[in-house]
Amino acid sequence: MNYAIVLRLLSYILYCEAALLLLPAMASLIYGEWMVLGVFLFTAALSAVAGALLHRIKPKSQIFYMREGFATTALCWLLISVVGAVPFVLTGSIPNPVDAMFETVSGFTTTGASILPAVEDLPRGILFWRSFTHWIGGMGVLVFLLSLLPLTGGSHVNLMKAESPGPQVDKLVPKVQSTAKILYGIYFGLTVIEFVFLLFGGMPVFESLLTSFGTAGTGGFGFRNDSFASMSPYVQWVVTIFMILFGVNFNAYFLLLMRRFRRAAASEEVRAYFVIIGVAVVIITANIYSMYNGLGEALRHAAFQVGSIITTTGFSSCDFDLWPTLSKEILVMLMFVGACAGSTGGGMKVSRLLLMGKTVGKELKQALHPQVVAPVRMDGKVVNHETIRATNVYVAAYIFIFAASFFLISLDDFDMVTNFTAIAATLNNIGPGLAQVGPMMNFGSYSNPAKLVMIFDMLAGRLEIFPMLVFFMPDTWRRF
């Protein structure tokens, strides 16, 4: 393990967080929240000083590999969450450190699960920071770092692979830094476009910003206690469309920008993603039609919730826990499907499910015809064995973590639906579950040990499991 280069990268992360904390400080200044302003400035100074101390460590070698990539990624997300929790504690918004850590991790991992029973009375600076953590974590803090710093030496794609969602990460252009800039350019551009559309709908600037942050990061923290239930149909449709757009693989947007329309349209994952959304919306609309005043209203709520759940955003336009069983079961299934790889969404990812389905088909074909060579193909290309193996290992680790977490939080003696959907919502970075953790409820009733389990799950889900598991392996920390 090259400890020096890991600590050097962590120093850059602390510098970045110090700078980002100045934005909620500005919001506090605008709204005259002087105590909250002081807290954000103090936290920013603390982060900058810690970064300066770590920066004094000089690495002898600039090279880092997957070991350093995984370790840096896990440490980075833990560190920014600890620092990010400080304003919640010091302002008294969330005095319990475990609760503050839960809320912050939920923000950075774009989960949107909250321990707060009400949010409308929170200071504006705190509301801004809650939603801004979604935007920071949506594309990834290390991807943001790579877009800014011209790091030299080593395979920097290892950092992007360790943090970016999906079974594989490709460089869009030869240089990793250029790839990171392109990704953040697309991310920023879509965020601004949504912000403008929300302003046209009459939403105030502050609320439009927070909504755009949450939608872009597919997060889910709201600034109203009923999430989006009291919003206008126009706003709900805008948010629905952009939630779905942010769940698309960003490589497809890059191809569209490069005018490679056929190649973008040929993506099996993106096509499957939209087919799943379409089928789910049609079935749920038919199932809940009698509960609403006409087809239009039923379609709007169905589309909003399907978009919110499959992209793991977690906003709600109604209390879908009151929907018929069929509709709730579809939503729970969508929690596990998730969005596309290379998007800001969570879940298992559509591409993994496609790979697993194609692998099963291949095995069945070879069981009937042992001599037949039937390679697994995606987008017309043969998928190598390493990718299939990694997908199978990911699913095995996912099931193990889900089962262990489900067992551990059951010690709090909540009902099975609550516990099952609580783990599904946190491990898949969804936000709300059903029953006691439904869209109009919160996670505050769980004990501190259960919340720590779910904090791990949120981090594991956002970081594709392996960085968090590798973090606990002794071999990771051995010097070379």
PDB file of N, CA and C in Angstrom, residues 1 17 75 102 127 135 140 170 175 204 281 397 401 416 422:
ATOM      1  N   MET A   1       0.841  -1.204   0.000  1.00  0.00           N
ATOM      2  CA  MET A   1       0.000   0.000   0.000  1.00  0.00           C
ATOM      3  C   MET A   1       0.875   1.253   0.000  1.00  0.00           C
ATOM      4  N   GLU A  17     -13.766  19.814  -0.146  1.00  0.00           N
ATOM      5  CA  GLU A  17     -14.929  19.929   0.732  1.00  0.00           C
ATOM      6  C   GLU A  17     -14.949  21.280   1.436  1.00  0.00           C
ATOM      7  N   LEU A  75     -11.979   5.516   2.080  1.00  0.00           N
ATOM      8  CA  LEU A  75     -11.576   6.530   3.060  1.00  0.00           C
ATOM      9  C   LEU A  75     -12.130   7.898   2.713  1.00  0.00           C
ATOM     10  N   PHE A 102     -25.730   9.454   9.682  1.00  0.00           N
ATOM     11  CA  PHE A 102     -26.712   8.776   8.821  1.00  0.00           C
ATOM     12  C   PHE A 102     -27.227   9.744   7.763  1.00  0.00           C
ATOM     13  N   LEU A 127     -30.685  23.197   4.904  1.00  0.00           N
ATOM     14  CA  LEU A 127     -31.452  22.612   3.801  1.00  0.00           C
ATOM     15  C   LEU A 127     -30.633  22.600   2.521  1.00  0.00           C
ATOM     16  N   TRP A 135     -25.859  16.465  -4.925  1.00  0.00           N
ATOM     17  CA  TRP A 135     -25.233  16.869  -6.180  1.00  0.00           C
ATOM     18  C   TRP A 135     -23.745  16.528  -6.181  1.00  0.00           C
ATOM     19  N   GLY A 140     -19.780  11.810  -8.122  1.00  0.00           N
ATOM     20  CA  GLY A 140     -18.642  11.278  -7.371  1.00  0.00           C
ATOM     21  C   GLY A 140     -17.609  12.338  -7.065  1.00  0.00           C
ATOM     22  N   ASP A 170     -15.396   2.928 -18.829  1.00  0.00           N
ATOM     23  CA  ASP A 170     -14.547   3.161 -19.988  1.00  0.00           C
ATOM     24  C   ASP A 170     -14.181   4.636 -20.069  1.00  0.00           C
ATOM     25  N   LYS A 175      -7.557  10.609 -22.260  1.00  0.00           N
ATOM     26  CA  LYS A 175      -7.117  11.065 -20.954  1.00  0.00           C
ATOM     27  C   LYS A 175      -8.239  10.969 -19.933  1.00  0.00           C
ATOM     28  N   PRO A 204     -39.768  28.973  -6.709  1.00  0.00           N
ATOM     29  CA  PRO A 204     -38.755  29.939  -6.264  1.00  0.00           C
ATOM     30  C   PRO A 204     -37.334  29.453  -6.555  1.00  0.00           C
ATOM     31  N   VAL A 281     -44.983   1.715 -15.695  1.00  0.00           N
ATOM     32  CA  VAL A 281     -45.918   2.838 -15.633  1.00  0.00           C
ATOM     33  C   VAL A 281     -47.310   2.405 -16.110  1.00  0.00           C
ATOM     34  N   ALA A 397     -21.940 -11.097  -3.438  1.00  0.00           N
ATOM     35  CA  ALA A 397     -21.621 -10.199  -2.322  1.00  0.00           C
ATOM     36  C   ALA A 397     -22.839  -9.367  -1.929  1.00  0.00           C
ATOM     37  N   ILE A 401     -24.525  -9.342   1.808  1.00  0.00           N
ATOM     38  CA  ILE A 401     -24.665  -8.119   2.600  1.00  0.00           C
ATOM     39  C   ILE A 401     -26.129  -7.841   2.920  1.00  0.00           C
ATOM     40  N   MET A 416     -41.424  -7.323   9.320  1.00  0.00           N
ATOM     41  CA  MET A 416     -40.577  -7.811   8.232  1.00  0.00           C
ATOM     42  C   MET A 416     -40.584  -6.872   7.022  1.00  0.00           C
ATOM     43  N   ALA A 422     -36.322  -1.390   4.316  1.00  0.00           N
ATOM     44  CA  ALA A 422     -35.307  -0.472   4.849  1.00  0.00           C
ATOM     45  C   ALA A 422     -33.935  -0.827   4.287  1.00  0.00           C
TER      46      ALA A 422
END
